[in-house]
Amino acid sequence: MTRLTPRMLAGLLVAGLWMGFSPPAAQAQTVAKYGADFLAGGVGARALGMGGAYVGLTDDVHAVYWNPAGLSGLSNPELAYMHAERFAGVVSFDYAAGAFPVNEQSVVAAALFRSGVNDIVNTLDAWDPILDQPKPNPEQFFRRFSAADYAFVLSYARRVNEQLSVGVSGKIIRRTIGDFADAWGYSVDVGVRYQTSRWAVGANVQDVSTMLQSWSIDRQAFSLSDTNPETGQPYTFEEAFGQALPEGGTYLVLPVARLGGATFLPFGQSRVTASLDVDVAFDGQQTYVFNAGDVSFHPRVGAEYSYREVVALRAGISRFTHSERYGLNVTPSVGAGLRLRQISVDYSFGDFAGLTSDLGFSHRVSLQVSLRRDDDA
């Protein structure tokens, strides 16, 4: 049996809080570099099979995430759902969206996201604060909880003319770590897209309003079941482990400018699509990313071969990193799709490096349904 130390017991529980946010500095608001990273993985197996290079290309229901201006490409209602398993199945991700044309110029859409880790071990009651050691058979005192992040997005797109469209999205973020801590966040995205018969370009500024995330902590949830004989109350976390808990606070998620372009090359009944995106972030990321001071650049590339718009094969690179020690490193992805009339089923496989990966692989499967009328077929 693994020997449990005070550091292990306290660390297992508090680690989730420190991953979610950092302790506040002296100022009232702190910039959070990873405040909404659960949304950074992207949606739609077609887009992810192409490395996520989809900001300029998107013209379907998935535009609610990639670039709201792309929703103007819809002439019929569309529904979509995607499920993904990340980090060898430790993290589950689900996404559902619907887009509905209001008239020939306007489209509205809504999407719901959930990313969660289930069955996290709560080891608080496995520690004996009087003897200052683990209790006998500590596993029987383990409890479990889940950490989950949610996002609700409402989007609107309008076609300005045959080539140009604009869009806007409002986002509400909800983050929970069991009963221990929770946060709310709010922000706005804006996008623009221009397309011709041979190429398309787009831009989407995420969190253009700057997202505010307000965290609160339920200190009572950290109390042990054992009673402190000196106070007659349950032991607090500080009394049992001698560690201070993080405090709640307000955190800022700064805007990210996502720029993309795509070109379409027809070959008889086939078509090749190539796309290139780059995200420009202003939150000070510097480790392993291309940067100029506090501004970092995150490129993505992708390609798709489709035959008669029925069968498609895809490949892309979703991440480029660089360091003096390891040099250039890339994260490739591959995928395939099948479209039968109004239904499209897509699969992508990625987040791997070489033949093995310590963090495991990611499988994404998405379903997309167009609710077009029979006379539109």
XYZ file of C-alpha atoms in Angstrom:
377
model
C 0.000 0.000 0.000
C 1.290 3.477 -0.889
C 2.418 5.402 2.175
C 0.465 8.637 2.555
C 2.372 11.628 3.863
C 0.891 14.915 5.094
C 2.221 16.632 1.991
C 0.529 14.084 -0.283
C -2.784 14.268 1.526
C -2.964 18.021 1.547
C -1.464 18.391 -1.909
C -3.906 16.087 -3.680
C -6.814 18.244 -2.641
C -5.318 21.699 -2.960
C -3.720 20.935 -6.353
C -7.054 21.340 -8.089
C -7.465 24.826 -6.678
C -3.980 25.904 -7.700
C -4.537 24.554 -11.221
C -7.716 26.558 -11.512
C -6.244 29.847 -10.386
C -3.289 31.399 -8.624
C -3.381 33.153 -5.239
C -4.182 36.821 -5.715
C -1.449 39.373 -5.601
C -1.735 42.613 -3.685
C -3.851 44.185 -6.419
C -7.585 43.413 -6.596
C -7.352 41.806 -10.036
C -4.771 39.412 -11.463
C -4.174 38.349 -15.058
C -4.958 34.638 -15.494
C -2.822 33.087 -18.233
C -4.935 29.932 -18.329
C -8.291 31.209 -17.084
C -10.329 29.709 -19.935
C -8.009 27.011 -21.255
C -10.738 24.385 -21.193
C -12.120 26.102 -24.322
C -8.749 26.316 -26.081
C -8.894 22.766 -27.469
C -11.502 23.668 -30.088
C -14.637 21.938 -31.354
C -15.712 19.935 -34.383
C -13.723 16.909 -35.499
C -13.331 18.351 -39.000
C -11.663 21.485 -37.648
C -9.536 19.546 -35.166
C -8.431 17.047 -37.819
C -7.085 20.069 -39.707
C -5.088 21.190 -36.688
C -7.648 23.785 -35.632
C -6.808 26.044 -38.608
C -10.457 26.971 -39.036
C -10.987 30.675 -38.262
C -11.089 31.754 -41.909
C -12.572 28.495 -43.183
C -15.551 28.066 -40.855
C -18.994 28.485 -42.422
C -21.115 26.047 -40.442
C -22.606 25.645 -36.962
C -19.115 25.272 -35.440
C -18.497 28.943 -36.265
C -20.166 29.702 -32.926
C -16.748 28.800 -31.477
C -14.203 29.532 -34.226
C -15.550 32.778 -35.670
C -19.173 33.918 -35.212
C -19.074 35.731 -38.563
C -18.876 32.333 -40.283
C -22.428 31.520 -39.197
C -23.679 33.693 -42.047
C -22.738 30.841 -44.405
C -25.745 28.833 -43.208
C -28.916 28.757 -45.278
C -30.583 26.045 -43.173
C -30.651 25.215 -39.460
C -27.797 23.013 -38.244
C -27.203 20.999 -35.078
C -23.887 19.594 -33.854
C -22.521 17.480 -31.025
C -18.976 16.429 -30.174
C -17.477 14.213 -27.501
C -13.741 14.064 -26.813
C -11.548 12.079 -24.427
C -8.379 13.892 -23.453
C -5.248 12.819 -21.587
C -5.974 9.108 -21.985
C -9.598 9.549 -20.934
C -8.937 11.486 -17.723
C -10.693 14.603 -19.042
C -14.031 14.344 -20.837
C -15.232 17.146 -23.099
C -18.721 17.598 -24.545
C -20.089 20.264 -26.837
C -23.531 20.810 -28.357
C -24.631 23.659 -30.620
C -27.482 24.779 -32.823
C -27.621 27.523 -35.470
C -30.801 28.943 -37.009
C -31.101 31.434 -39.900
C -33.454 34.306 -39.067
C -33.577 35.602 -42.638
C -31.262 35.755 -45.664
C -28.863 38.098 -43.858
C -28.946 36.989 -40.209
C -28.219 33.819 -38.233
C -28.421 33.153 -34.490
C -26.715 30.277 -32.662
C -26.229 28.869 -29.179
C -23.692 26.397 -27.770
C -23.032 24.605 -24.485
C -19.603 23.288 -23.428
C -18.580 21.019 -20.554
C -15.087 19.869 -19.645
C -14.669 17.778 -16.518
C -12.568 15.436 -14.433
C -14.572 12.970 -12.364
C -13.731 10.771 -9.357
C -11.034 13.029 -7.902
C -9.984 11.673 -4.507
C -10.727 13.818 -1.447
C -8.216 12.660 1.184
C -9.079 15.065 4.004
C -10.638 12.530 6.359
C -7.859 9.987 5.751
C -5.527 12.079 7.901
C -5.388 11.800 11.702
C -4.687 15.368 12.892
C -4.081 14.237 16.514
C -1.432 11.613 15.691
C -0.219 13.649 12.724
C -0.194 10.625 10.443
C -2.519 8.746 8.049
C -5.312 6.745 9.623
C -5.187 2.935 9.418
C -6.648 1.760 6.100
C -6.897 5.352 4.821
C -8.660 4.288 1.610
C -11.911 3.691 3.481
C -12.019 7.395 4.373
C -11.573 8.597 0.804
C -14.397 10.572 -0.753
C -14.680 11.654 -4.364
C -15.685 14.806 -6.198
C -15.661 16.281 -9.700
C -14.128 19.416 -11.176
C -16.038 20.784 -14.156
C -15.996 23.844 -16.393
C -19.052 25.018 -18.327
C -19.560 27.661 -20.996
C -22.739 28.959 -22.617
C -22.362 30.952 -25.835
C -25.003 32.944 -27.707
C -23.996 34.227 -31.171
C -25.355 36.458 -33.911
C -24.008 36.832 -37.465
C -25.028 39.158 -40.260
C -24.100 39.127 -43.934
C -23.029 42.591 -45.073
C -22.773 41.593 -48.757
C -22.047 38.482 -50.808
C -18.467 38.239 -49.549
C -18.348 40.020 -46.193
C -19.977 39.012 -42.893
C -19.639 40.030 -39.251
C -20.571 38.309 -35.984
C -20.610 38.657 -32.208
C -20.831 36.149 -29.330
C -21.626 36.552 -25.648
C -20.122 33.991 -23.230
C -20.957 32.932 -19.699
C -18.386 30.740 -17.928
C -19.076 28.568 -14.871
C -16.217 26.704 -13.138
C -16.534 24.381 -10.146
C -14.120 22.310 -8.053
C -16.463 20.068 -6.066
C -17.975 21.995 -3.174
C -14.640 23.689 -2.499
C -14.569 26.551 -5.002
C -16.502 28.030 -7.898
C -16.252 30.922 -10.323
C -18.317 32.889 -12.832
C -16.995 34.689 -15.897
C -18.434 36.845 -18.672
C -17.055 38.151 -21.974
C -17.758 39.031 -25.618
C -16.157 37.831 -28.895
C -16.335 39.667 -32.224
C -15.506 38.308 -35.679
C -15.333 39.180 -39.372
C -15.034 36.956 -42.456
C -14.505 37.586 -46.178
C -14.858 34.821 -48.788
C -14.598 34.429 -52.550
C -14.916 31.281 -54.653
C -11.205 30.468 -54.249
C -10.189 31.776 -50.812
C -11.431 33.030 -47.457
C -9.973 35.070 -44.597
C -11.296 35.716 -41.124
C -10.506 37.239 -37.748
C -12.026 36.570 -34.342
C -11.074 38.535 -31.238
C -11.937 36.344 -28.272
C -12.731 38.016 -24.955
C -12.508 41.440 -26.595
C -14.250 42.848 -23.528
C -11.699 41.082 -21.242
C -13.219 38.205 -19.298
C -13.669 38.726 -15.566
C -13.644 35.536 -13.488
C -14.739 35.880 -9.885
C -13.687 32.966 -7.640
C -15.132 32.163 -4.228
C -14.114 29.439 -1.759
C -16.272 27.536 0.722
C -13.891 27.171 3.639
C -16.358 24.910 5.444
C -15.915 22.309 2.697
C -12.264 21.927 3.760
C -13.095 21.051 7.368
C -12.273 17.544 8.600
C -14.827 15.284 10.232
C -12.612 14.888 13.317
C -13.252 17.300 16.185
C -10.538 19.478 17.623
C -10.695 18.876 21.421
C -9.440 22.406 22.091
C -12.199 24.168 20.160
C -14.930 21.535 20.096
C -15.231 22.203 16.337
C -14.093 20.152 13.327
C -10.438 20.625 12.481
C -9.863 23.332 9.903
C -7.547 22.722 6.983
C -4.929 25.037 8.471
C -5.030 23.256 11.855
C -4.681 19.798 10.325
C -2.066 20.445 7.664
C -0.412 23.750 8.513
C -1.079 25.084 5.016
C -3.027 28.184 4.083
C -5.870 27.918 1.574
C -5.992 30.106 -1.535
C -8.368 33.024 -1.277
C -11.062 33.979 -3.744
C -10.591 36.927 -6.067
C -11.227 38.434 -9.467
C -9.050 37.384 -12.384
C -8.713 38.791 -15.893
C -8.552 36.737 -19.090
C -7.060 39.035 -21.716
C -8.169 39.131 -25.376
C -6.747 36.776 -28.002
C -6.772 37.754 -31.682
C -7.323 34.693 -33.908
C -6.467 35.257 -37.572
C -6.960 32.751 -40.369
C -7.007 32.171 -44.107
C -7.917 29.291 -46.415
C -7.734 28.493 -50.103
C -9.840 26.066 -52.162
C -8.317 24.106 -55.063
C -10.820 22.098 -57.175
C -9.661 19.025 -59.127
C -12.573 17.543 -61.053
C -14.836 15.866 -58.498
C -12.260 16.407 -55.767
C -11.208 19.460 -53.807
C -8.150 20.288 -51.722
C -8.485 22.872 -48.961
C -5.454 24.378 -47.226
C -5.674 26.672 -44.204
C -3.371 28.661 -41.941
C -4.223 30.313 -38.620
C -2.275 32.200 -35.999
C -3.436 33.228 -32.534
C -1.947 36.405 -31.074
C -2.152 36.438 -27.259
C -1.284 39.279 -24.890
C -1.132 37.487 -21.525
C 2.634 37.182 -21.218
C 3.110 33.526 -22.233
C 6.766 32.987 -23.106
C 7.740 29.416 -22.238
C 8.089 27.211 -25.345
C 6.057 29.569 -27.562
C 7.053 32.096 -30.204
C 6.857 35.511 -28.603
C 7.868 39.132 -28.740
C 7.932 40.160 -25.105
C 4.483 39.665 -23.600
C 2.897 39.004 -27.016
C 2.898 35.332 -28.054
C 2.098 33.730 -31.419
C 0.454 30.325 -31.865
C 0.319 29.120 -35.498
C -1.776 26.224 -36.833
C -1.925 24.661 -40.303
C -4.293 22.182 -41.897
C -5.313 20.504 -45.140
C -8.302 18.502 -46.363
C -8.898 16.312 -49.397
C -12.547 15.677 -50.206
C -14.132 13.580 -52.929
C -17.558 14.664 -54.195
C -18.117 16.291 -50.784
C -18.869 12.817 -49.384
C -15.558 11.414 -48.118
C -12.757 13.521 -46.665
C -9.249 12.947 -45.318
C -7.552 15.584 -43.152
C -4.252 16.401 -41.487
C -2.823 19.352 -39.626
C -0.489 20.706 -36.980
C -2.261 22.213 -34.005
C 0.730 23.406 -32.019
C 4.276 24.581 -32.585
C 6.626 24.943 -29.620
C 10.287 25.874 -29.462
C 13.015 25.805 -26.836
C 16.794 25.958 -26.826
C 16.950 22.518 -25.243
C 14.467 20.624 -27.410
C 14.361 22.730 -30.564
C 11.171 22.809 -32.636
C 8.360 20.475 -31.602
C 4.990 20.048 -33.326
C 1.670 18.455 -32.374
C 0.095 16.785 -35.419
C -3.486 15.670 -35.934
C -5.300 13.547 -38.508
C -8.932 12.909 -39.278
C -11.593 11.662 -41.650
C -15.196 12.495 -42.436
C -18.269 11.003 -44.083
C -21.228 13.031 -45.302
C -24.506 11.340 -46.269
C -27.090 13.870 -47.407
C -27.988 15.842 -44.288
C -25.733 14.041 -41.796
C -21.968 14.392 -41.361
C -19.881 12.199 -39.069
C -16.285 13.240 -38.415
C -13.388 11.799 -36.433
C -10.008 13.218 -35.488
C -7.030 11.890 -33.597
C -4.308 14.060 -32.137
C -2.389 15.499 -29.225
C 0.443 13.080 -29.790
C 4.165 13.332 -30.390
C 5.842 10.499 -32.254
C 4.646 6.989 -31.491
C 4.136 7.497 -27.760
C 2.912 10.264 -25.504
C 3.096 10.535 -21.737
C -0.140 12.536 -21.728
C -2.050 10.059 -23.865
C -3.950 10.573 -27.078
C -7.157 12.464 -27.803
C -10.044 11.028 -29.795
C -12.791 13.350 -31.016
C -16.034 12.298 -32.661
C -18.583 14.829 -33.860
C -22.006 14.631 -35.479
C -23.497 17.417 -37.576
C -27.055 17.523 -38.946
C -28.448 19.977 -41.488
C -32.199 20.469 -41.162
C -32.722 21.482 -44.756
C -36.034 20.891 -46.459
C -36.348 18.108 -49.020
C -36.801 20.631 -51.825
C -33.429 22.143 -50.901
C -31.525 18.880 -51.459
